[in-house]
C-alpha positions as MATLAB code, in Angstrom:
seq = 'MTQDYVPTIKRFPVDAPREKFIEALEKDGLVVVTGFATDEELDQSLKEVKPYLDNDAAWDGKLWPPETKRCTRLIGRSETVREKFFAHRLVQDMAEEFLNLTTTNYYDQTPTTYTSKPLLSISMTMDIRPGATGQRIHRDDKNHHARHVKSDNYIKNNDVLFGLMVPCCDTTVANGATRVIPGSHLWGDERAPLQEELIYAEMKKGECLLMVGSLYHCGSPNNTTDENRPVHIIFMCDGVHRQEEISYLSYPIKDVKNYSKIVQERLGWKSSAPNLGWVDMRSPEFLLQDSNDNEIGHEDLDDAPSP';
ca = [
       0.000    0.000    0.000;
       1.520    3.315   -1.083;
       1.945    6.322    1.227;
      -0.583    8.397   -0.713;
      -3.340    5.781   -0.254;
      -6.559    7.305    1.141;
      -8.779    4.758    2.938;
     -12.192    4.649    1.277;
     -15.143    2.309    0.897;
     -16.294    2.151   -2.697;
     -19.935    1.490   -3.565;
     -21.248    0.075   -6.840;
     -24.693   -1.061   -7.996;
     -25.189   -4.815   -8.209;
     -25.188   -4.725  -12.014;
     -21.951   -2.739  -12.350;
     -19.152   -4.285  -14.475;
     -17.394   -7.043  -12.549;
     -14.062   -5.281  -13.046;
     -15.254   -2.500  -10.720;
     -15.745   -4.955   -7.863;
     -12.462   -6.728   -8.520;
     -10.525   -3.450   -8.579;
     -12.060   -2.268   -5.299;
     -11.508   -5.599   -3.557;
      -7.899   -5.767   -4.700;
      -7.139   -2.174   -3.686;
      -9.241   -1.742   -0.526;
     -10.086   -5.289    0.558;
     -13.815   -4.623    0.485;
     -16.668   -3.107   -1.512;
     -20.313   -2.231   -0.803;
     -22.889   -3.487   -3.305;
     -26.045   -1.385   -3.638;
     -29.391   -2.814   -4.736;
     -28.338   -6.300   -3.682;
     -31.548   -7.414   -1.943;
     -35.177   -6.313   -1.694;
     -36.965   -5.354    1.513;
     -39.224   -8.377    1.054;
     -36.263  -10.771    0.785;
     -34.583   -9.291    3.831;
     -37.754   -9.330    5.930;
     -38.405  -12.949    4.959;
     -34.841  -13.959    5.790;
     -35.128  -12.358    9.220;
     -38.426  -14.123    9.820;
     -36.753  -17.452    9.022;
     -33.937  -16.979   11.542;
     -35.741  -15.082   14.315;
     -36.737  -18.181   16.351;
     -33.094  -19.258   16.519;
     -31.903  -15.770   17.452;
     -34.459  -15.415   20.221;
     -33.581  -18.829   21.689;
     -29.810  -18.341   21.578;
     -28.094  -18.459   24.972;
     -25.847  -15.579   26.024;
     -22.193  -16.155   25.147;
     -19.769  -16.405   28.057;
     -16.409  -15.304   26.722;
     -14.548  -12.703   24.644;
     -15.732  -13.733   21.195;
     -19.138  -12.019   21.434;
     -20.849   -9.824   24.012;
     -23.797  -11.487   25.804;
     -26.245   -9.106   24.095;
     -25.356  -10.548   20.659;
     -27.649  -13.325   19.445;
     -26.611  -15.854   16.824;
     -28.225  -18.208   14.336;
     -25.710  -20.828   13.214;
     -26.293  -23.370   10.404;
     -27.676  -20.406    8.482;
     -27.576  -22.029    5.033;
     -30.038  -24.674    6.203;
     -32.229  -22.474    8.360;
     -32.948  -19.729    5.838;
     -33.871  -20.651    2.285;
     -33.802  -16.955    1.405;
     -30.219  -16.509    2.581;
     -29.163  -19.728    0.886;
     -30.738  -19.274   -2.533;
     -31.054  -15.478   -2.837;
     -27.913  -14.180   -1.128;
     -25.333  -16.976   -0.922;
     -26.102  -18.365   -4.400;
     -26.214  -14.871   -5.937;
     -24.273  -14.744   -9.213;
     -22.121  -11.756   -8.141;
     -21.182  -13.330   -4.807;
     -20.171  -16.603   -6.423;
     -18.372  -14.866   -9.273;
     -16.254  -12.811   -6.868;
     -15.622  -15.823   -4.625;
     -14.246  -17.756   -7.592;
     -12.212  -14.761   -8.719;
     -10.440  -14.530   -5.359;
     -10.448  -18.138   -4.135;
     -10.137  -20.406   -7.187;
      -6.839  -22.283   -7.135;
      -5.454  -23.302  -10.518;
      -2.262  -25.330  -10.866;
      -0.547  -27.268  -13.615;
       1.064  -30.644  -12.932;
       2.721  -33.300  -15.079;
       1.824  -36.921  -15.779;
       5.047  -38.064  -17.382;
       5.623  -35.330  -19.967;
       1.957  -34.311  -20.234;
       0.932  -31.054  -18.479;
      -2.499  -31.111  -16.828;
      -4.271  -28.100  -15.321;
      -6.743  -28.309  -12.454;
      -8.943  -25.734  -10.726;
     -10.197  -26.132   -7.171;
     -13.291  -24.036   -6.401;
     -14.433  -22.465   -3.093;
     -16.228  -24.132   -0.208;
     -18.598  -22.683    2.354;
     -16.566  -22.038    5.493;
     -19.152  -20.495    7.839;
     -22.695  -19.090    7.730;
     -24.304  -17.282   10.636;
     -26.709  -14.477   11.465;
     -25.468  -12.124   14.175;
     -28.009   -9.852   15.843;
     -26.170   -7.147   17.774;
     -28.704   -5.881   20.297;
     -28.720   -2.699   22.430;
     -25.927   -2.528   24.954;
     -23.581   -4.856   23.076;
     -19.946   -3.831   23.271;
     -17.626   -3.738   20.255;
     -15.403   -6.562   19.016;
     -11.639   -6.661   19.071;
     -10.061   -5.772   15.728;
      -9.279   -8.981   13.876;
      -8.772  -10.799   10.589;
     -11.217  -13.634    9.899;
      -8.538  -15.789    8.295;
      -6.883  -16.266   11.704;
      -8.661  -19.633   11.987;
      -6.798  -20.854    8.919;
      -3.431  -19.673   10.266;
      -3.034  -17.522    7.169;
       0.259  -15.711    6.745;
       0.526  -12.217    5.303;
       3.431  -10.487    3.604;
       3.457   -6.716    3.121;
       2.716   -5.733   -0.474;
       1.939   -2.525   -2.334;
      -0.348   -4.391   -4.742;
      -2.707   -7.320   -4.392;
      -1.222  -10.747   -5.014;
      -3.445  -13.349   -6.672;
      -4.461  -16.183   -4.306;
      -3.241  -14.177   -1.325;
      -6.526  -14.868    0.484;
      -7.976  -18.098    1.813;
     -11.350  -16.535    2.720;
     -13.959  -14.418    0.942;
     -16.889  -12.949    2.827;
     -20.407  -11.577    2.436;
     -22.315   -9.458    4.967;
     -26.006   -8.724    4.372;
     -27.685   -6.464    6.955;
     -31.443   -6.706    7.495;
     -31.639   -3.019    8.492;
     -29.748    0.213    8.044;
     -26.429   -0.130    9.853;
     -25.262    3.082   11.528;
     -22.625    4.402   13.883;
     -25.240    4.347   16.643;
     -26.387    0.732   16.232;
     -22.922   -0.724   15.718;
     -22.047   -0.759   12.023;
     -18.969   -2.820   11.184;
     -15.712   -0.879   11.219;
     -12.954   -1.700    8.760;
      -9.409   -0.684    7.852;
      -9.378   -0.405    4.048;
      -6.068   -1.499    2.610;
      -5.104   -3.567    5.653;
      -5.337   -6.754    3.584;
      -1.976   -5.690    2.120;
      -0.271   -5.476    5.509;
       2.280   -7.996    6.719;
       1.816   -9.986    9.900;
       4.211   -7.734   11.798;
       1.838   -4.732   11.743;
      -0.848   -4.402   14.411;
      -4.139   -2.571   13.708;
      -4.977    0.639   15.566;
      -8.385    1.919   16.644;
      -7.767    5.285   14.956;
      -7.322    3.530   11.593;
     -10.885    2.155   11.602;
     -13.707    3.688    9.588;
     -17.398    2.806    9.655;
     -18.868    0.724    6.844;
     -22.420    2.020    7.206;
     -24.984    0.417    4.909;
     -28.574    0.939    3.906;
     -31.029   -1.920    4.034;
     -30.708   -3.737    0.700;
     -26.951   -3.263    0.434;
     -24.257   -5.835    1.178;
     -20.554   -5.893    1.893;
     -18.044   -8.092    0.064;
     -14.609   -8.494    1.655;
     -11.484  -10.630    1.671;
     -10.545  -12.572    4.776;
      -7.276  -10.706    5.377;
      -9.015   -7.369    5.998;
      -8.868   -6.037    9.561;
     -12.326   -5.196   10.894;
     -14.558   -5.399   13.961;
     -18.142   -5.078   15.082;
     -18.944   -1.810   16.851;
     -20.891   -1.198   20.074;
     -24.646   -0.841   19.782;
     -25.260    2.368   21.705;
     -28.990    2.540   21.015;
     -31.717    1.553   23.435;
     -34.191    0.121   20.953;
     -32.417   -0.937   17.706;
     -31.271   -4.443   16.874;
     -28.658   -4.881   14.126;
     -29.166   -8.294   12.471;
     -26.618   -9.178    9.786;
     -26.247  -12.376    7.756;
     -22.556  -13.331    7.529;
     -21.129  -15.924    5.131;
     -17.504  -16.764    4.423;
     -16.122  -19.159    1.844;
     -12.645  -20.685    1.909;
     -10.570  -22.036   -0.937;
     -11.230  -25.647   -1.828;
      -8.161  -27.127   -0.139;
      -8.647  -25.665    3.348;
     -10.613  -27.011    6.288;
     -14.036  -25.408    6.681;
     -14.763  -23.524    9.905;
     -18.278  -24.962   10.043;
     -18.503  -28.743    9.539;
     -21.127  -28.670    6.805;
     -21.497  -32.460    6.526;
     -22.748  -32.546   10.129;
     -24.603  -29.219   10.039;
     -26.763  -29.934    6.984;
     -28.489  -33.342    6.705;
     -28.216  -35.014    3.319;
     -32.024  -35.197    3.024;
     -32.068  -31.388    3.095;
     -29.024  -30.892    0.872;
     -30.770  -32.875   -1.886;
     -33.187  -29.944   -2.238;
     -30.548  -27.215   -2.401;
     -29.517  -25.627   -5.683;
     -26.566  -27.201   -7.472;
     -24.176  -24.331   -6.717;
     -24.970  -24.562   -2.987;
     -24.457  -28.339   -3.017;
     -21.054  -27.858   -4.621;
     -20.039  -25.139   -2.139;
     -20.958  -27.477    0.714;
     -18.446  -29.999   -0.622;
     -20.750  -32.424   -2.428;
     -18.531  -32.333   -5.505;
     -14.896  -33.432   -5.569;
     -12.193  -30.830   -5.990;
      -9.917  -31.598   -8.933;
      -7.856  -33.612   -9.172;
      -8.657  -36.037   -6.311;
      -9.837  -34.247   -3.171;
     -13.056  -35.040   -1.304;
     -14.363  -38.409   -2.510;
     -16.468  -41.330   -1.243;
     -15.498  -44.811   -2.478;
     -13.264  -43.033   -5.008;
     -16.331  -41.307   -6.452;
     -17.267  -37.636   -6.461;
     -19.912  -37.519   -3.688;
     -22.763  -36.004   -5.704;
     -23.918  -39.555   -6.436;
     -25.150  -39.680   -2.827;
     -27.601  -36.857   -3.608;
     -29.347  -38.859   -6.338;
     -32.650  -40.617   -5.661;
     -31.292  -43.763   -7.291;
     -27.819  -45.112   -6.592;
     -26.661  -44.848  -10.196;
     -23.270  -46.553  -10.349;
     -22.249  -44.372  -13.273;
     -22.616  -41.050  -11.413;
     -19.289  -39.741  -10.155;
     -17.470  -42.900  -11.213;
     -15.219  -41.433  -13.907;
     -11.569  -40.589  -13.298;
     -11.568  -37.757  -10.783;
      -8.275  -36.383  -12.059;
      -9.353  -36.149  -15.691;
      -8.670  -32.637  -16.946;
      -7.804  -31.060  -20.299;
      -4.295  -29.916  -21.060;
      -3.777  -26.129  -21.007;
];
């Protein structure tokens, strides 16, 4: 990051050219998308998760204040979040742009190129209620023990996580809008974040935030007396890392059968080329079929065209 860099949060409409989003994410580590969701979609999504939020026990520890309520297993508990927000073409396009891993290997003298696509790492609704204190500044890729080297420009495949935040209300300074340090995704591990470097990422209802996992950020205190701040949070990891949420235990196969194909794949129900994530040496999507067709997923997993 150059000395003349001015921290900003860029905002683009959902139908803007994809290059705009890529440029902002590479330079700042985040971007706000306007016109992402309708009021009806957001209200329905909140209705779907509200019973879980209201029944959530207070957290005893530093990770969240006791006033914050959570709905885990979000992909299974909200069809709206799963199929409208998580499966959204822009979200998946940007996730693949930043998380796809492509390598070329040799079989004898024949080069073969493979691409591993992202997996869902975690999905959760966090409802920051009045009186909640702020979070510590952190990077979400800490769970993957990611290492960071200082760079003036973004390095392809530098991130192991890509995230989406969808608020169900206007997020403001008063009710605890997320604070971020734009450009901090380019910092090395030796640099600590400072409170005075944070800026608020306020959003209107219907907007969303896209960010890379190496960006320093934190939740802010909710200083209101009567405003909840519910936000749907989803992170994907690259296809060769362990997922934060164990999706195979969180989402029963009988439910996964009814999910859209892209969601099934992001949950790990398709092998990652060349040979990662199989059952009986078969890509696991055969387990989602009504009939146990022996031909499904039974071809060579490492078959790929030459570059």
